[in-house]
Amino acid sequence: MNYQLYILQEHIGLGADAVGFIPVVGILMLVATLLTTAIGGPLSDRAGRRKPFVYAASVICAAGLVGPWLLPTTTGMLIFAVVTGLGFGLFGSVDQALVTQVLPAQEDFAKDLGVVNIAATLPQMLAPAIAGAVVGLAGYAALFPVAIVLMLLGGLAVVPIKSVR
């Protein structure tokens, strides 16, 4: 997301017109995210399961990244916005529930949630630098397969959790 303007300008080829397209992508992503956030949480609660929803969210987000990678057009970016928004909303709806289920001791919840917050924000801080290196070495198109692999690996990160289904 940090490179969205540059992706639109360089990879998609919008040049100066990219600025006007960013709100379109953002609004579509927001609507898709809200939709699956509202649906995913209750479905996960009803199923009594979290991990399958995390796996699905990972695959959906990765699928959304295929759009602008293989179709470097505004249509590819619209596919990205909707599909990735659906995956992100699904993940967001179950992530905190999963986290609270694996916290070791109630008296340490605040500390443990602080550690979880650092674990969630640290990759967000490192990602722009890593993305810059990828772009510098191989161009904007290379960001997409790298992001797809990282998205799928991130989804698999919940596999070792035994206390949550």
mmCIF file of C-alpha atoms in Angstrom:
data_model
loop_
_atom_site.group_PDB
_atom_site.id
_atom_site.type_symbol
_atom_site.label_atom_id
_atom_site.label_comp_id
_atom_site.label_asym_id
_atom_site.label_seq_id
_atom_site.Cartn_x
_atom_site.Cartn_y
_atom_site.Cartn_z
ATOM 1 C CA MET A 1 0.000 0.000 0.000
ATOM 2 C CA ASN A 2 2.895 2.386 0.674
ATOM 3 C CA TYR A 3 3.923 2.199 -2.972
ATOM 4 C CA GLN A 4 0.424 2.467 -4.419
ATOM 5 C CA LEU A 5 0.987 5.887 -6.011
ATOM 6 C CA TYR A 6 4.210 4.728 -7.643
ATOM 7 C CA ILE A 7 2.668 1.456 -8.773
ATOM 8 C CA LEU A 8 -0.177 3.373 -10.384
ATOM 9 C CA GLN A 9 2.207 5.844 -12.001
ATOM 10 C CA GLU A 10 4.926 3.456 -13.152
ATOM 11 C CA HIS A 11 3.573 -0.107 -13.285
ATOM 12 C CA ILE A 12 0.028 0.736 -14.391
ATOM 13 C CA GLY A 13 1.168 3.716 -16.469
ATOM 14 C CA LEU A 14 -1.202 6.398 -15.185
ATOM 15 C CA GLY A 15 1.485 9.035 -14.673
ATOM 16 C CA ALA A 16 0.040 12.193 -13.110
ATOM 17 C CA ASP A 17 -3.498 10.772 -13.340
ATOM 18 C CA ALA A 18 -2.632 8.234 -10.631
ATOM 19 C CA VAL A 19 -3.492 10.709 -7.882
ATOM 20 C CA GLY A 20 -7.143 10.766 -8.945
ATOM 21 C CA PHE A 21 -7.354 6.967 -9.053
ATOM 22 C CA ILE A 22 -6.109 6.370 -5.506
ATOM 23 C CA PRO A 23 -9.457 7.284 -3.872
ATOM 24 C CA VAL A 24 -11.276 4.889 -6.212
ATOM 25 C CA VAL A 25 -9.006 2.037 -5.151
ATOM 26 C CA GLY A 26 -9.318 3.045 -1.494
ATOM 27 C CA ILE A 27 -13.118 3.236 -1.494
ATOM 28 C CA LEU A 28 -13.487 -0.127 -3.252
ATOM 29 C CA MET A 29 -11.063 -1.724 -0.816
ATOM 30 C CA LEU A 30 -12.890 -0.177 2.145
ATOM 31 C CA VAL A 31 -16.298 -1.443 1.015
ATOM 32 C CA ALA A 32 -14.935 -4.958 0.389
ATOM 33 C CA THR A 33 -13.143 -4.956 3.743
ATOM 34 C CA LEU A 34 -16.248 -3.867 5.636
ATOM 35 C CA LEU A 35 -18.326 -6.530 3.914
ATOM 36 C CA THR A 36 -16.166 -9.470 4.944
ATOM 37 C CA THR A 37 -15.443 -7.980 8.351
ATOM 38 C CA ALA A 38 -19.174 -7.995 9.062
ATOM 39 C CA ILE A 39 -19.639 -11.512 7.708
ATOM 40 C CA GLY A 40 -16.380 -13.257 8.659
ATOM 41 C CA GLY A 41 -16.448 -12.700 12.415
ATOM 42 C CA PRO A 42 -19.937 -14.097 12.967
ATOM 43 C CA LEU A 43 -19.213 -17.051 10.654
ATOM 44 C CA SER A 44 -16.026 -17.818 12.572
ATOM 45 C CA ASP A 45 -17.870 -17.583 15.890
ATOM 46 C CA ARG A 46 -20.635 -19.872 14.631
ATOM 47 C CA ALA A 47 -18.118 -22.399 13.304
ATOM 48 C CA GLY A 48 -16.029 -22.167 16.465
ATOM 49 C CA ARG A 49 -12.942 -22.058 14.261
ATOM 50 C CA ARG A 50 -10.389 -19.362 13.444
ATOM 51 C CA LYS A 51 -7.526 -20.961 11.528
ATOM 52 C CA PRO A 52 -9.485 -21.867 8.372
ATOM 53 C CA PHE A 53 -10.575 -18.240 8.117
ATOM 54 C CA VAL A 54 -6.964 -17.064 8.403
ATOM 55 C CA TYR A 55 -5.931 -19.536 5.690
ATOM 56 C CA ALA A 56 -8.762 -18.379 3.439
ATOM 57 C CA ALA A 57 -7.932 -14.720 4.040
ATOM 58 C CA SER A 58 -4.315 -15.348 3.101
ATOM 59 C CA VAL A 59 -5.260 -17.061 -0.149
ATOM 60 C CA ILE A 60 -7.830 -14.383 -1.022
ATOM 61 C CA CYS A 61 -5.338 -11.567 -0.412
ATOM 62 C CA ALA A 62 -2.701 -13.376 -2.469
ATOM 63 C CA ALA A 63 -5.228 -13.853 -5.279
ATOM 64 C CA GLY A 64 -5.950 -10.133 -5.269
ATOM 65 C CA LEU A 65 -2.273 -9.393 -5.829
ATOM 66 C CA VAL A 66 -2.337 -11.434 -9.030
ATOM 67 C CA GLY A 67 -4.622 -8.817 -10.651
ATOM 68 C CA PRO A 68 -2.185 -5.925 -11.098
ATOM 69 C CA TRP A 69 0.764 -8.277 -11.530
ATOM 70 C CA LEU A 70 -0.637 -10.082 -14.571
ATOM 71 C CA LEU A 71 -2.980 -7.303 -15.699
ATOM 72 C CA PRO A 72 -1.098 -4.020 -15.192
ATOM 73 C CA THR A 73 -4.113 -1.835 -15.945
ATOM 74 C CA THR A 74 -6.684 0.070 -13.936
ATOM 75 C CA THR A 75 -8.874 -3.039 -14.173
ATOM 76 C CA GLY A 76 -6.081 -5.052 -12.546
ATOM 77 C CA MET A 77 -5.918 -2.487 -9.741
ATOM 78 C CA LEU A 78 -9.691 -2.620 -9.269
ATOM 79 C CA ILE A 79 -9.462 -6.418 -9.004
ATOM 80 C CA PHE A 80 -6.684 -5.926 -6.453
ATOM 81 C CA ALA A 81 -8.785 -3.485 -4.424
ATOM 82 C CA VAL A 82 -11.890 -5.657 -4.230
ATOM 83 C CA VAL A 83 -10.305 -9.085 -3.813
ATOM 84 C CA THR A 84 -7.577 -7.997 -1.411
ATOM 85 C CA GLY A 85 -10.128 -5.947 0.537
ATOM 86 C CA LEU A 86 -12.290 -9.054 0.913
ATOM 87 C CA GLY A 87 -9.316 -11.023 2.225
ATOM 88 C CA PHE A 88 -8.174 -8.272 4.564
ATOM 89 C CA GLY A 89 -11.656 -7.918 6.049
ATOM 90 C CA LEU A 90 -11.888 -11.649 6.608
ATOM 91 C CA PHE A 91 -8.501 -11.670 8.319
ATOM 92 C CA GLY A 92 -9.328 -8.649 10.450
ATOM 93 C CA SER A 93 -12.565 -10.198 11.618
ATOM 94 C CA VAL A 94 -10.877 -13.266 13.110
ATOM 95 C CA ASP A 95 -7.332 -12.127 13.922
ATOM 96 C CA GLN A 96 -8.045 -10.489 17.277
ATOM 97 C CA ALA A 97 -10.322 -13.344 18.301
ATOM 98 C CA LEU A 98 -7.536 -15.820 17.564
ATOM 99 C CA VAL A 99 -5.000 -13.707 19.441
ATOM 100 C CA THR A 100 -7.137 -13.480 22.558
ATOM 101 C CA GLN A 101 -7.592 -17.249 22.536
ATOM 102 C CA VAL A 102 -3.849 -17.919 22.714
ATOM 103 C CA LEU A 103 -2.933 -15.443 25.452
ATOM 104 C CA PRO A 104 -1.371 -17.446 28.288
ATOM 105 C CA ALA A 105 -2.649 -15.746 31.458
ATOM 106 C CA GLN A 106 -5.494 -13.315 32.057
ATOM 107 C CA GLU A 107 -3.445 -11.195 34.463
ATOM 108 C CA ASP A 108 -0.892 -10.590 31.672
ATOM 109 C CA PHE A 109 -3.348 -9.711 28.872
ATOM 110 C CA ALA A 110 -2.250 -6.061 28.619
ATOM 111 C CA LYS A 111 1.439 -6.954 28.360
ATOM 112 C CA ASP A 112 0.769 -9.795 25.952
ATOM 113 C CA LEU A 113 -1.425 -7.647 23.703
ATOM 114 C CA GLY A 114 1.362 -5.056 23.675
ATOM 115 C CA VAL A 115 3.771 -7.700 22.407
ATOM 116 C CA VAL A 116 1.213 -8.767 19.799
ATOM 117 C CA ASN A 117 0.877 -5.148 18.693
ATOM 118 C CA ILE A 118 4.636 -4.846 18.236
ATOM 119 C CA ALA A 119 4.661 -8.106 16.298
ATOM 120 C CA ALA A 120 1.926 -6.730 14.036
ATOM 121 C CA THR A 121 3.460 -3.298 13.458
ATOM 122 C CA LEU A 122 7.112 -4.256 13.051
ATOM 123 C CA PRO A 123 6.567 -5.890 9.639
ATOM 124 C CA GLN A 124 4.600 -2.799 8.564
ATOM 125 C CA MET A 125 7.614 -0.680 9.429
ATOM 126 C CA LEU A 126 10.068 -2.960 7.613
ATOM 127 C CA ALA A 127 7.924 -3.624 4.530
ATOM 128 C CA PRO A 128 8.537 -0.273 2.773
ATOM 129 C CA ALA A 129 12.305 -0.703 3.005
ATOM 130 C CA ILE A 130 12.111 -4.281 1.737
ATOM 131 C CA ALA A 131 9.749 -3.204 -1.035
ATOM 132 C CA GLY A 132 12.157 -0.433 -1.994
ATOM 133 C CA ALA A 133 14.948 -2.975 -2.297
ATOM 134 C CA VAL A 134 12.748 -5.237 -4.445
ATOM 135 C CA VAL A 135 11.771 -2.338 -6.718
ATOM 136 C CA GLY A 136 15.382 -1.189 -6.952
ATOM 137 C CA LEU A 137 16.574 -4.640 -7.935
ATOM 138 C CA ALA A 138 13.746 -5.898 -10.131
ATOM 139 C CA GLY A 139 11.089 -3.206 -10.685
ATOM 140 C CA TYR A 140 7.525 -2.740 -9.492
ATOM 141 C CA ALA A 141 6.220 -5.914 -11.132
ATOM 142 C CA ALA A 142 8.454 -7.959 -8.821
ATOM 143 C CA LEU A 143 6.615 -6.646 -5.760
ATOM 144 C CA PHE A 144 3.567 -8.748 -6.557
ATOM 145 C CA PRO A 145 5.064 -12.261 -6.569
ATOM 146 C CA VAL A 146 7.124 -11.371 -3.487
ATOM 147 C CA ALA A 147 3.980 -10.128 -1.735
ATOM 148 C CA ILE A 148 2.035 -13.230 -2.800
ATOM 149 C CA VAL A 149 4.657 -15.528 -1.291
ATOM 150 C CA LEU A 150 4.815 -13.484 1.924
ATOM 151 C CA MET A 151 1.011 -13.398 2.156
ATOM 152 C CA LEU A 152 0.770 -17.174 1.872
ATOM 153 C CA LEU A 153 3.598 -17.704 4.366
ATOM 154 C CA GLY A 154 1.857 -15.316 6.748
ATOM 155 C CA GLY A 155 -1.302 -17.391 6.545
ATOM 156 C CA LEU A 156 0.685 -20.510 7.357
ATOM 157 C CA ALA A 157 2.104 -18.837 10.462
ATOM 158 C CA VAL A 158 -0.940 -19.987 12.436
ATOM 159 C CA VAL A 159 -0.321 -23.682 11.669
ATOM 160 C CA PRO A 160 1.787 -24.268 14.830
ATOM 161 C CA ILE A 161 -0.951 -22.893 17.094
ATOM 162 C CA LYS A 162 -2.406 -26.003 18.702
ATOM 163 C CA SER A 163 -4.784 -24.394 21.192
ATOM 164 C CA VAL A 164 -7.040 -22.879 18.514
ATOM 165 C CA ARG A 165 -8.898 -24.677 15.746
#
